[in-house]
PDB file of N, CA, C and O in Angstrom:
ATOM      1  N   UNK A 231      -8.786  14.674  48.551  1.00  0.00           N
ATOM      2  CA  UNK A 231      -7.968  14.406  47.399  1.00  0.00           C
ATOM      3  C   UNK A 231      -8.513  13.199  46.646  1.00  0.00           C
ATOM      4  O   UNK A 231      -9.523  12.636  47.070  1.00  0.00           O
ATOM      5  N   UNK A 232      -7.954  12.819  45.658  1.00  0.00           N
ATOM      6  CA  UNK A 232      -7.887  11.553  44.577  1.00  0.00           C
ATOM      7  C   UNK A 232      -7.535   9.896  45.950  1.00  0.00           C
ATOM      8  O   UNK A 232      -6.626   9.530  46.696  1.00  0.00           O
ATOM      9  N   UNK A 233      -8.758   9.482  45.597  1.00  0.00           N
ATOM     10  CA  UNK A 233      -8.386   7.394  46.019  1.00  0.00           C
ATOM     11  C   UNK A 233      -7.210   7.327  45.314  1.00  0.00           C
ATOM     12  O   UNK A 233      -6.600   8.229  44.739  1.00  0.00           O
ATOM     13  N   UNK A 234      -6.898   5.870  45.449  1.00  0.00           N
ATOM     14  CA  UNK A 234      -6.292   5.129  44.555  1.00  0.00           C
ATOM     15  C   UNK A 234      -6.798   4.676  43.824  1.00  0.00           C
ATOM     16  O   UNK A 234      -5.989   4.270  42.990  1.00  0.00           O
ATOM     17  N   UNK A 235      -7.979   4.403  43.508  1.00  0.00           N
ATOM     18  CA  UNK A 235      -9.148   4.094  42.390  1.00  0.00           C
ATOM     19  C   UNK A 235      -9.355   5.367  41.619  1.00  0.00           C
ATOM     20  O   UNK A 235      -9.598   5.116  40.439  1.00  0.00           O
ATOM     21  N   UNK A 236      -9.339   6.636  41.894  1.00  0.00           N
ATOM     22  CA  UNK A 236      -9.680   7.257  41.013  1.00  0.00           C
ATOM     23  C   UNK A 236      -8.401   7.920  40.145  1.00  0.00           C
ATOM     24  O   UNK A 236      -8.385   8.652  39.155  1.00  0.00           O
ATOM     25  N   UNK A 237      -7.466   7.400  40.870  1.00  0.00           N
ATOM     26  CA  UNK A 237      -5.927   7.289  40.022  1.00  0.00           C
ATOM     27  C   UNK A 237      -5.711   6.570  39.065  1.00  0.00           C
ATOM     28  O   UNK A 237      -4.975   6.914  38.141  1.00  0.00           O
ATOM     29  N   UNK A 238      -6.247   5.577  39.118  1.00  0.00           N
ATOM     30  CA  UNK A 238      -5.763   3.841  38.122  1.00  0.00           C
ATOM     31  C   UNK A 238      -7.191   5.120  36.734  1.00  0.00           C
ATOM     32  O   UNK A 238      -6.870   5.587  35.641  1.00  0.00           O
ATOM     33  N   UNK A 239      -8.532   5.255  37.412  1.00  0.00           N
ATOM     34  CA  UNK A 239      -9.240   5.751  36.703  1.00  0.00           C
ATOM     35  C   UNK A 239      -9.402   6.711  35.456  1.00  0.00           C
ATOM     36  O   UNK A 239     -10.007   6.636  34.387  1.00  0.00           O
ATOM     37  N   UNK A 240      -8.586   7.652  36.076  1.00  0.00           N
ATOM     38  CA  UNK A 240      -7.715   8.846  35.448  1.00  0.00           C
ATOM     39  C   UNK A 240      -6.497   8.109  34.745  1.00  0.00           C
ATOM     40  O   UNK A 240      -6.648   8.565  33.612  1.00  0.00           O
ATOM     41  N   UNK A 241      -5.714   7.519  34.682  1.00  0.00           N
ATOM     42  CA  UNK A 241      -4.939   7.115  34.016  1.00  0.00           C
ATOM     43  C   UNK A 241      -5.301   6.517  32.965  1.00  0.00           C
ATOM     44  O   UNK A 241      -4.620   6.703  31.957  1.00  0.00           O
ATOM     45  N   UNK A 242      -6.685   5.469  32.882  1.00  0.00           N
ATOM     46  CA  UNK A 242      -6.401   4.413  32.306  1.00  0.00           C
ATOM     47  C   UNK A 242      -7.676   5.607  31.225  1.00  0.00           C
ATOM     48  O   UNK A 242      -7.559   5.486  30.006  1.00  0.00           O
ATOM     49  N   UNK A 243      -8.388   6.280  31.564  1.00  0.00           N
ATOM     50  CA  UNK A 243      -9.150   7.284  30.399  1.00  0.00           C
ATOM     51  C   UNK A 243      -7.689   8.207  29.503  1.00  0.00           C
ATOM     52  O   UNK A 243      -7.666   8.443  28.295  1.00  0.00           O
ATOM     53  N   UNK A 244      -6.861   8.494  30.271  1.00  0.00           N
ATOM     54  CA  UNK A 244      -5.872   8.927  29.298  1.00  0.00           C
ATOM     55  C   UNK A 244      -5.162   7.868  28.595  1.00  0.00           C
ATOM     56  O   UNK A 244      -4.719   8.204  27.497  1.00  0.00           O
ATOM     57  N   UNK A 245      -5.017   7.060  28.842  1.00  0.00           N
ATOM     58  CA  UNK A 245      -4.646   5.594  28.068  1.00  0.00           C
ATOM     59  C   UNK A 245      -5.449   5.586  27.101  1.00  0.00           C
ATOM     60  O   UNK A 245      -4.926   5.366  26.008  1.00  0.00           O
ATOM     61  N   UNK A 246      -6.838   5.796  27.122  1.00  0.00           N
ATOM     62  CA  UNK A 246      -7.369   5.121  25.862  1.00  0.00           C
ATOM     63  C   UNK A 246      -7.584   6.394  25.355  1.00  0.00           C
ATOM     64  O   UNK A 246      -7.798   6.320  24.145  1.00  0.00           O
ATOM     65  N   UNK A 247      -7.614   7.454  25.746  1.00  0.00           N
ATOM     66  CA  UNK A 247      -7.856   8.479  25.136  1.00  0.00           C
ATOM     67  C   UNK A 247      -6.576   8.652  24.058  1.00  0.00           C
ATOM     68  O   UNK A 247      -6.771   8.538  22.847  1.00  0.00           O
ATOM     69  N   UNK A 248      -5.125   8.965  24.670  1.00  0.00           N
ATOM     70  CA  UNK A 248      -4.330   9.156  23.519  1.00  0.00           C
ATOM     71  C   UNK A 248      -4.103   7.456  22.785  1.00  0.00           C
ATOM     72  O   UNK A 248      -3.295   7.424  21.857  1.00  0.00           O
ATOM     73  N   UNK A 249      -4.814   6.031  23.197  1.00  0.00           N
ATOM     74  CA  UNK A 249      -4.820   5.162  21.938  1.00  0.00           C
ATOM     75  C   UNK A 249      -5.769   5.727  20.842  1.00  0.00           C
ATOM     76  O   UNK A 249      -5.497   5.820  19.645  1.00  0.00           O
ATOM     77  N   UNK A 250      -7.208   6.178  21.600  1.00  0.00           N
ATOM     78  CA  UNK A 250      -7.501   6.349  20.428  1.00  0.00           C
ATOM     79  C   UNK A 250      -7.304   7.922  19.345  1.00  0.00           C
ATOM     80  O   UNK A 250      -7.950   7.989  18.299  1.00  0.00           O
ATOM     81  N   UNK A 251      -6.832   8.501  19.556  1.00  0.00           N
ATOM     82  CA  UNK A 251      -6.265   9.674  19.107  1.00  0.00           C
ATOM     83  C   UNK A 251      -4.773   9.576  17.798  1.00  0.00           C
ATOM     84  O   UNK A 251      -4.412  10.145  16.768  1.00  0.00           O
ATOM     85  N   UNK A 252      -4.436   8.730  18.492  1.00  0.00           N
ATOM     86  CA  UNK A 252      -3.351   7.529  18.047  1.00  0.00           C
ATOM     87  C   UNK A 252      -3.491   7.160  16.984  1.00  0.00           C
ATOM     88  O   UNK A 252      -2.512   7.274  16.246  1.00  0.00           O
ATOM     89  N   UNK A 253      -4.767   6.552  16.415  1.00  0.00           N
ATOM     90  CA  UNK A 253      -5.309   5.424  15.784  1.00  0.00           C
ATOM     91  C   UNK A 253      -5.944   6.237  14.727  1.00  0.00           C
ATOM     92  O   UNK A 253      -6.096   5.715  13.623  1.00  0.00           O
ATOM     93  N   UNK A 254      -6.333   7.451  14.928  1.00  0.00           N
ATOM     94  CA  UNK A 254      -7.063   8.322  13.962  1.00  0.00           C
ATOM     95  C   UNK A 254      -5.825   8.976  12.871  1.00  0.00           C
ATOM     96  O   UNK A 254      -5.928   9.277  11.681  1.00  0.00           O
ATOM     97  N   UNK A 255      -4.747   9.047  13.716  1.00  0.00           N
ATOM     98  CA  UNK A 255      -3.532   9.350  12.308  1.00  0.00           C
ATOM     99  C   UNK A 255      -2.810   8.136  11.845  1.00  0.00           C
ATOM    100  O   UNK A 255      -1.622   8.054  11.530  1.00  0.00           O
ATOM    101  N   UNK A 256      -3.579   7.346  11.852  1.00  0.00           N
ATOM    102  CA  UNK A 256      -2.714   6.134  11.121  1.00  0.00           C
ATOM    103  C   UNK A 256      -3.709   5.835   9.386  1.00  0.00           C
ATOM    104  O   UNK A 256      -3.841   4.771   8.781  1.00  0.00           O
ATOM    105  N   UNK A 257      -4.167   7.019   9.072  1.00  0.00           N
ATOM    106  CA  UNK A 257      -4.461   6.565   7.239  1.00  0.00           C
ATOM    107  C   UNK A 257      -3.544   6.805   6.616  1.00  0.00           C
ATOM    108  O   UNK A 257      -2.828   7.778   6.849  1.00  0.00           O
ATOM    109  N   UNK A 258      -3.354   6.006   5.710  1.00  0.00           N
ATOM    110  CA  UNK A 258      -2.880   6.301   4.531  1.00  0.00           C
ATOM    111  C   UNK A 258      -2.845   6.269   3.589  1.00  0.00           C
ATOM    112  O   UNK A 258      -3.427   5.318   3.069  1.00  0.00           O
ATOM    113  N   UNK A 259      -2.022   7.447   2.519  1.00  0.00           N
ATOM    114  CA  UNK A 259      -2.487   7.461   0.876  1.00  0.00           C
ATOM    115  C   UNK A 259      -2.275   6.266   0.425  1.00  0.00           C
ATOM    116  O   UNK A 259      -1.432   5.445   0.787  1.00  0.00           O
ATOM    117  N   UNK A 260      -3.480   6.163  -0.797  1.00  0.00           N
ATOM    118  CA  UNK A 260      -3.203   4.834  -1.696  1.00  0.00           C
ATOM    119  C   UNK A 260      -3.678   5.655  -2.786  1.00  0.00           C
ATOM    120  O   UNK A 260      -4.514   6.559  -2.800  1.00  0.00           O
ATOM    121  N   UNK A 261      -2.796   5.028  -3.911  1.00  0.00           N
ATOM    122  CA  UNK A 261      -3.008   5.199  -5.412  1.00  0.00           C
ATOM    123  C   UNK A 261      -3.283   3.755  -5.959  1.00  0.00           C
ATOM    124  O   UNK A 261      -2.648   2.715  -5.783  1.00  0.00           O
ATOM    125  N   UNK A 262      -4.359   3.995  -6.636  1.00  0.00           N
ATOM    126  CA  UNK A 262      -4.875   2.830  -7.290  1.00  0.00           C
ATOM    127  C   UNK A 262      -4.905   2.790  -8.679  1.00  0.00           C
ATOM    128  O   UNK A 262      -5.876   3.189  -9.321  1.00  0.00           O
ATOM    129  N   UNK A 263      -3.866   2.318  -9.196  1.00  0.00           N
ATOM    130  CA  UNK A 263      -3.343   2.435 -10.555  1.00  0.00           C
ATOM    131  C   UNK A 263      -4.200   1.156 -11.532  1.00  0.00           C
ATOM    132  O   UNK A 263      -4.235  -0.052 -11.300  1.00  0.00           O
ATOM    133  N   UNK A 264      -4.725   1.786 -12.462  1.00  0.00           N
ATOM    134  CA  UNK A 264      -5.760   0.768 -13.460  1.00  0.00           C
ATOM    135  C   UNK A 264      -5.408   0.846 -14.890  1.00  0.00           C
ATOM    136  O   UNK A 264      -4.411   1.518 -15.154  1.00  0.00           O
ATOM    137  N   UNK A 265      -5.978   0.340 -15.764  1.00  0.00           N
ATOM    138  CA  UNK A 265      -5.872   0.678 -17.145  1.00  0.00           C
ATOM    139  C   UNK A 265      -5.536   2.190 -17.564  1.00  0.00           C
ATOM    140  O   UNK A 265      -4.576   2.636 -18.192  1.00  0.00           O
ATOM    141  N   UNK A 266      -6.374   2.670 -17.143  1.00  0.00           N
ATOM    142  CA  UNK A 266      -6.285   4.256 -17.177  1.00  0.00           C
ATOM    143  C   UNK A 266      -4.891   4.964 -17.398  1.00  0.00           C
ATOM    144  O   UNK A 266      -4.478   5.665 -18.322  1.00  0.00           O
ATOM    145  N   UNK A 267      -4.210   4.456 -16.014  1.00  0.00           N
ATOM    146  CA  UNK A 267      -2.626   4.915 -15.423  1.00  0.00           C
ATOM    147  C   UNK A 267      -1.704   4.735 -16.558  1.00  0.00           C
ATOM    148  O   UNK A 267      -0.830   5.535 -16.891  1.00  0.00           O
ATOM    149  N   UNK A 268      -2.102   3.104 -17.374  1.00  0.00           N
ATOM    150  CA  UNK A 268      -1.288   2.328 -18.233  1.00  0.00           C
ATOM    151  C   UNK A 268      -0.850   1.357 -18.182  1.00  0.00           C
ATOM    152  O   UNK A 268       0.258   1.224 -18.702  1.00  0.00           O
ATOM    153  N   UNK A 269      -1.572   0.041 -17.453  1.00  0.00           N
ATOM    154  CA  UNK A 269      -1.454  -1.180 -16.850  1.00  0.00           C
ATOM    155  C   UNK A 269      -2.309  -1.430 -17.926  1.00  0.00           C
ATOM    156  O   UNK A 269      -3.293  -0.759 -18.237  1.00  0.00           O
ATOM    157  N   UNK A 270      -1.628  -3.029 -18.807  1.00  0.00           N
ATOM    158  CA  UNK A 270      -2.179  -3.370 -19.897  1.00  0.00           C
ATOM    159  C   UNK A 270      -3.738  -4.217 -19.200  1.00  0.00           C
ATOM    160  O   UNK A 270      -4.673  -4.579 -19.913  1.00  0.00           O
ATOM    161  N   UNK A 271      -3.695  -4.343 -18.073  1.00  0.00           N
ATOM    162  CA  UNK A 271      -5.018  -4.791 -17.605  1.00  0.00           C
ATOM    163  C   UNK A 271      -5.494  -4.323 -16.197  1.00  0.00           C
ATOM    164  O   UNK A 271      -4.870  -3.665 -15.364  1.00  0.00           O
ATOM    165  N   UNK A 272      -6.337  -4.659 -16.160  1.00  0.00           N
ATOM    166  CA  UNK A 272      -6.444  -4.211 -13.927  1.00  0.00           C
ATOM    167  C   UNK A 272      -6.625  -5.776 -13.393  1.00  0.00           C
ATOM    168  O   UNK A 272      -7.034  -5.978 -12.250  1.00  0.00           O
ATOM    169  N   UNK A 273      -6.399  -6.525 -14.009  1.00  0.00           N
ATOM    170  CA  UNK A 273      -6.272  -8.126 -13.317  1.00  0.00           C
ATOM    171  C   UNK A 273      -4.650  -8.422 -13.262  1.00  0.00           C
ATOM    172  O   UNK A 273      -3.986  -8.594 -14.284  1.00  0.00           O
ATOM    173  N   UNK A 274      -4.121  -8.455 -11.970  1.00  0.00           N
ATOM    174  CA  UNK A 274      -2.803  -8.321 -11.498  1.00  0.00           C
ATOM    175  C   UNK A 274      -2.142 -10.029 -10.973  1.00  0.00           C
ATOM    176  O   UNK A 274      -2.684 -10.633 -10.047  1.00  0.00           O
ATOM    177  N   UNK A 275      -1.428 -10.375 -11.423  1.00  0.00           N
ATOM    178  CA  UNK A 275      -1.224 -11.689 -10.664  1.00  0.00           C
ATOM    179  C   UNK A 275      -0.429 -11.726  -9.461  1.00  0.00           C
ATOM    180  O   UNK A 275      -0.693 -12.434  -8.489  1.00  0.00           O
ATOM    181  N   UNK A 276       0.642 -10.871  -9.565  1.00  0.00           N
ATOM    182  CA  UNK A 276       2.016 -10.171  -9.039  1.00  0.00           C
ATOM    183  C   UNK A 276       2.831  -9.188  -8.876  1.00  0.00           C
ATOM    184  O   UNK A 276       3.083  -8.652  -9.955  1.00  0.00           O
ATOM    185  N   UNK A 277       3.349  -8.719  -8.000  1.00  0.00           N
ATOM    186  CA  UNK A 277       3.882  -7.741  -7.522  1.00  0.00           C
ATOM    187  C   UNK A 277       5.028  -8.001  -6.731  1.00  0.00           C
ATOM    188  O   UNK A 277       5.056  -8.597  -5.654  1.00  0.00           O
ATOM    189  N   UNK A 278       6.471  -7.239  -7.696  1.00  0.00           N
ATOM    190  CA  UNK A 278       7.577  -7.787  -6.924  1.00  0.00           C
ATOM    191  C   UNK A 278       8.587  -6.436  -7.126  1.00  0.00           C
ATOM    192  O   UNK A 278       8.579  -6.178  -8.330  1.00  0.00           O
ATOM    193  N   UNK A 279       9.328  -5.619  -6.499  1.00  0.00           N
ATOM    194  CA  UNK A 279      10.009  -4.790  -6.393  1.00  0.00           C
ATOM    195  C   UNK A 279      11.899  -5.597  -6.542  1.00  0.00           C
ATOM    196  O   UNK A 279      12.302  -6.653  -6.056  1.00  0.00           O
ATOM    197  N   UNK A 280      12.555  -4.707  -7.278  1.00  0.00           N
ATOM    198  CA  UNK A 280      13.600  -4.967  -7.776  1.00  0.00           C
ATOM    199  C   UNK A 280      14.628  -4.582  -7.279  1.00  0.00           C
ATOM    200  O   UNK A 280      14.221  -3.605  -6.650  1.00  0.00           O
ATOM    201  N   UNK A 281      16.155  -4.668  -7.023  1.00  0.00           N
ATOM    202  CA  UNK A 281      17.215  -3.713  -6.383  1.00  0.00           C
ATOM    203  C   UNK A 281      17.422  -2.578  -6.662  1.00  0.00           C
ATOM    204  O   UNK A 281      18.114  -1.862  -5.938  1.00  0.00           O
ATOM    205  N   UNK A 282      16.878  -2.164  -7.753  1.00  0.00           N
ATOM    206  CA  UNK A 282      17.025  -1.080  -8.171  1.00  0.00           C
ATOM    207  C   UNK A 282      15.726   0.011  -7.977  1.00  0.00           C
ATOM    208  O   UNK A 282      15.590   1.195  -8.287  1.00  0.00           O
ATOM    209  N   UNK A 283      14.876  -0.946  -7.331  1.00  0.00           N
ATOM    210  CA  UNK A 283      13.341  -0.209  -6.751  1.00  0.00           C
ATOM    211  C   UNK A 283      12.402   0.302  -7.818  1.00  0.00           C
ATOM    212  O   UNK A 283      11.515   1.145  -7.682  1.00  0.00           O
ATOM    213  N   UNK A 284      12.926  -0.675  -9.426  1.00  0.00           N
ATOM    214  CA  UNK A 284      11.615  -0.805 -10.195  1.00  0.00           C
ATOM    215  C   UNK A 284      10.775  -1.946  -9.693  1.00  0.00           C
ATOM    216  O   UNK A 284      11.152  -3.070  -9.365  1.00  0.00           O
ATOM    217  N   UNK A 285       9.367  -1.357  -9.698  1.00  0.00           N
ATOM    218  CA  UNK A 285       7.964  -2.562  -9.353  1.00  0.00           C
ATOM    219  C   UNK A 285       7.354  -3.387 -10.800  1.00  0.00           C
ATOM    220  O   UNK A 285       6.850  -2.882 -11.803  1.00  0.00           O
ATOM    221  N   UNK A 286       7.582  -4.663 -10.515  1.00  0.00           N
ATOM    222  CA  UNK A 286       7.540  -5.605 -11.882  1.00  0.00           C
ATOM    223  C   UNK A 286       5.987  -6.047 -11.730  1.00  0.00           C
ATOM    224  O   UNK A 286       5.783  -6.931 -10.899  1.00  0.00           O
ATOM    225  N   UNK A 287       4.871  -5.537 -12.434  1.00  0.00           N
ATOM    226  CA  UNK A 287       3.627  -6.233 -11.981  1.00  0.00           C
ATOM    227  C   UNK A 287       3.365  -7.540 -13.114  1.00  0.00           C
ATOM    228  O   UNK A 287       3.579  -7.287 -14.300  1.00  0.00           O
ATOM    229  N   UNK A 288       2.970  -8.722 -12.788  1.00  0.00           N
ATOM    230  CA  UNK A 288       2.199  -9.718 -13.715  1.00  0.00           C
ATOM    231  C   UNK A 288       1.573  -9.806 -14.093  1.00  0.00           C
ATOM    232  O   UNK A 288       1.391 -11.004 -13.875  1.00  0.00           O
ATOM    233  N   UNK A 289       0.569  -9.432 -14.844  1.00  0.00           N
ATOM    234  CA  UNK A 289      -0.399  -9.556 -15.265  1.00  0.00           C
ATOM    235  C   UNK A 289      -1.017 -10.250 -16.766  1.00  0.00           C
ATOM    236  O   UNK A 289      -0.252 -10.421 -17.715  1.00  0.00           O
ATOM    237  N   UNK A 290      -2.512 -10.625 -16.845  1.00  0.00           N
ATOM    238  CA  UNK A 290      -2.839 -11.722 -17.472  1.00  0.00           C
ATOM    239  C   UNK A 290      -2.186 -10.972 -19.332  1.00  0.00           C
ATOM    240  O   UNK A 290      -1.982 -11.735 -20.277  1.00  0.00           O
ATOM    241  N   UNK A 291      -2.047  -9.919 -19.400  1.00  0.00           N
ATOM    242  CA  UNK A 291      -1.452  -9.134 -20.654  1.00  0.00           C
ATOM    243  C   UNK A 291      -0.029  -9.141 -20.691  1.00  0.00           C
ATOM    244  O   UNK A 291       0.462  -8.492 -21.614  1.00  0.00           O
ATOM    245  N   UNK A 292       0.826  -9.770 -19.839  1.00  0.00           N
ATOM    246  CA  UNK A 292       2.242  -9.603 -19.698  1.00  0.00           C
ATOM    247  C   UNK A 292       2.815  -8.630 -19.090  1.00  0.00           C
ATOM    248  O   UNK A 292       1.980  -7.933 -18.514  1.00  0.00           O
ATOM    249  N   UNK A 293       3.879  -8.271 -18.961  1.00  0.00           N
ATOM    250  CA  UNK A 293       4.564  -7.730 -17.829  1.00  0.00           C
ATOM    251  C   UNK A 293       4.802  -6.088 -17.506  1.00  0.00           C
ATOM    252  O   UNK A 293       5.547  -5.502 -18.291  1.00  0.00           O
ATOM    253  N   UNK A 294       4.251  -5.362 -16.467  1.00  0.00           N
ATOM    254  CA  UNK A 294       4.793  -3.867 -16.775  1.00  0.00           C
ATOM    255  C   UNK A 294       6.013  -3.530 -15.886  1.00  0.00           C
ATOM    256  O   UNK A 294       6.102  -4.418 -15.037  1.00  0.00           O
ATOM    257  N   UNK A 295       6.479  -3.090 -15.815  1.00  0.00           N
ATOM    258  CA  UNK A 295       7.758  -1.999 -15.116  1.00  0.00           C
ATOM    259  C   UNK A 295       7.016  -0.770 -14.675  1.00  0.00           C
ATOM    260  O   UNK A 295       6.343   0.017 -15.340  1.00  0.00           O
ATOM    261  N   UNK A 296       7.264  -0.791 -13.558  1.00  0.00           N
ATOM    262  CA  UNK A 296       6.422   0.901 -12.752  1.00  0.00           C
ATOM    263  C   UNK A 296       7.918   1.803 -12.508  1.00  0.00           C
ATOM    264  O   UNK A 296       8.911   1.109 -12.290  1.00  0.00           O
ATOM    265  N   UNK A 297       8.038   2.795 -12.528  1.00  0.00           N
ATOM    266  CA  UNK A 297       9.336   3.253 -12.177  1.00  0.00           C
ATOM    267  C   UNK A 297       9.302   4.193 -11.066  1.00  0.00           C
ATOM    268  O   UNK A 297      10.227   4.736 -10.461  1.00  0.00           O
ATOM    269  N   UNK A 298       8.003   4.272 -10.923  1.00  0.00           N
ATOM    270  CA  UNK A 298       7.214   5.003  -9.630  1.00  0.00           C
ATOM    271  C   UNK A 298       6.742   6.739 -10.358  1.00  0.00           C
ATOM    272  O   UNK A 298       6.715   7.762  -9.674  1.00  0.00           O
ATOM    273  N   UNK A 299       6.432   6.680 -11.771  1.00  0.00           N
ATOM    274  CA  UNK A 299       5.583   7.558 -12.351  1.00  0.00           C
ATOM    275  C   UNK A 299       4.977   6.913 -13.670  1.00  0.00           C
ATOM    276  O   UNK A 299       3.789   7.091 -13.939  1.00  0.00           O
ATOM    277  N   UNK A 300       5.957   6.027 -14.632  1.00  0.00           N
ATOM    278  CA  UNK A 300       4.922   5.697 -15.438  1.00  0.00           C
ATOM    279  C   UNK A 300       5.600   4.162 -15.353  1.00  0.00           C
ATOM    280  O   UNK A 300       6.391   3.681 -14.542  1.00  0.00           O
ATOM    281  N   UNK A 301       4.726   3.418 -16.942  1.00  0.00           N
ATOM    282  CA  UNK A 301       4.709   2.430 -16.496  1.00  0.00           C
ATOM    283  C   UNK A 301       4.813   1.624 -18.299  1.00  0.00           C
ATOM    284  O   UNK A 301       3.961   1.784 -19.173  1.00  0.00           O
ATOM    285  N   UNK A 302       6.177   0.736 -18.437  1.00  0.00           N
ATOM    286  CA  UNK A 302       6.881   0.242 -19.514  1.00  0.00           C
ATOM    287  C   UNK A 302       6.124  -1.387 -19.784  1.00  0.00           C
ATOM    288  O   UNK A 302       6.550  -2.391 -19.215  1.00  0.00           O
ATOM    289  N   UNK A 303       5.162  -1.399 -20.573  1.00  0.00           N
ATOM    290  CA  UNK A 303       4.303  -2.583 -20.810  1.00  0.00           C
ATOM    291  C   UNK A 303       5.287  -3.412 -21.505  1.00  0.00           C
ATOM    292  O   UNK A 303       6.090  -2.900 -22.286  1.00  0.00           O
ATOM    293  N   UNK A 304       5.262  -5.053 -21.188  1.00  0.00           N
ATOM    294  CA  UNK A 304       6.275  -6.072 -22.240  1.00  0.00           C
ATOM    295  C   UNK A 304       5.376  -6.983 -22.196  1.00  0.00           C
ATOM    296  O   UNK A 304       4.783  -7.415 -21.207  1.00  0.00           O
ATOM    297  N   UNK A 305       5.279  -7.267 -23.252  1.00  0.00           N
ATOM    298  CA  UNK A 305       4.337  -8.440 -24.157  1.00  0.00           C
ATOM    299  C   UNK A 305       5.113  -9.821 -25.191  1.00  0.00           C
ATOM    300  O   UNK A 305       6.335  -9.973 -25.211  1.00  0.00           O
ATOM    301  N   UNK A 306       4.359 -10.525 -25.812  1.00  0.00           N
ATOM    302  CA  UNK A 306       5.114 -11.342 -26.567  1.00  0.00           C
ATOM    303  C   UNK A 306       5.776 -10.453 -27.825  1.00  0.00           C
ATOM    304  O   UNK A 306       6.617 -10.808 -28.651  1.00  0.00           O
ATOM    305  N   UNK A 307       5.104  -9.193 -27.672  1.00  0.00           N
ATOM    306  CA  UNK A 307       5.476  -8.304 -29.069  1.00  0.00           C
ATOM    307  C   UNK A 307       7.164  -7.846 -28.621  1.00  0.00           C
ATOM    308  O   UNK A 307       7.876  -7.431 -29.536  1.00  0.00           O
ATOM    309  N   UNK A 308       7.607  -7.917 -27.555  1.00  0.00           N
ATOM    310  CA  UNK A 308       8.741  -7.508 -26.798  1.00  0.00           C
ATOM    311  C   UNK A 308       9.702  -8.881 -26.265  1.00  0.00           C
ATOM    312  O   UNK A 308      10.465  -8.860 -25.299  1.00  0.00           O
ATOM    313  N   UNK A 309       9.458  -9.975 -27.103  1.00  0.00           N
ATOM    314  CA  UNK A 309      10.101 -11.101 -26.533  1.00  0.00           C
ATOM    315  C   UNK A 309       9.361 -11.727 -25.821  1.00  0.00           C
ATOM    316  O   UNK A 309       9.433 -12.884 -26.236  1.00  0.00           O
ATOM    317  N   UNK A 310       8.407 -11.670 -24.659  1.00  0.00           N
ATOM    318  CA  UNK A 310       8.139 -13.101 -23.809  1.00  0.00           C
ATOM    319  C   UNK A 310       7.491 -14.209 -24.649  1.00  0.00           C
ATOM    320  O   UNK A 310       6.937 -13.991 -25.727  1.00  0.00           O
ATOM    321  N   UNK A 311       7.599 -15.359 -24.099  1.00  0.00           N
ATOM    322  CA  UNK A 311       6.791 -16.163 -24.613  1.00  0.00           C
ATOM    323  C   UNK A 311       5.545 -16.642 -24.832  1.00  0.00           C
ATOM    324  O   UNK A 311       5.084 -17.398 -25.687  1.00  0.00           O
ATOM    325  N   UNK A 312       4.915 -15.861 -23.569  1.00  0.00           N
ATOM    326  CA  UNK A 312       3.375 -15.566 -23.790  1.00  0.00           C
ATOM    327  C   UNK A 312       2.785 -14.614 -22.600  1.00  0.00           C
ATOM    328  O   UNK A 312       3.063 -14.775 -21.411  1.00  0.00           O
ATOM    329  N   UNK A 313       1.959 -13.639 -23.092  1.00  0.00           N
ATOM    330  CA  UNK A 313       1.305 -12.798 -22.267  1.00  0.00           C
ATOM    331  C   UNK A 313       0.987 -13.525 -20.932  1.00  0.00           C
ATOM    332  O   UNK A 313       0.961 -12.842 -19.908  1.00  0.00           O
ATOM    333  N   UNK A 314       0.811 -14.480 -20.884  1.00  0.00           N
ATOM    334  CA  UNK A 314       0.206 -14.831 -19.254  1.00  0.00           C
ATOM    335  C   UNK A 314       0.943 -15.671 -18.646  1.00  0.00           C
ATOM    336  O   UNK A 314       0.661 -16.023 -17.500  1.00  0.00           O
TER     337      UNK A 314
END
């Protein structure tokens, strides 16, 4: 039959076997939203989510609103006092 060494052995290959098996479903999606999307710049200062789960980004063009499809640009043309 099996030592006690070739017990700890067998165990510890299924140990790393399902860590690393484990480790192979941990990607995940990213969207990388740029000018393109409708971000008045791709230089970001800040990122802050709201109670209401709009995302407020900072940026050196002034402020957007993400609503989690598009995205509401505010500038000095919209009241602030200055784009940056």
């Amino acid at each position: 039959m099996f030592s006690r060494l070739d017990h700890i052995k067998i165990t510890f290959l299924i140990i790393v076997l399902f860590g690393y098996l484990s480790s192979l479903a941990q990607d995940y999606d990213y969207i990388q939203y740029t000018t393109d999307s409708g971000l008045p710049t791709n230089y970001v200062y800040g990122v802050v989510e709201d109670d209401n789960g709009y995302i407020w980004i900072y940026t050196e063009n002034g402020i957007s609103k993400f609503d989690g499809y598009t995205f509401r640009n505010f500038s000095v043309k919209d009241g602030l006092p200055t784009n940056d």
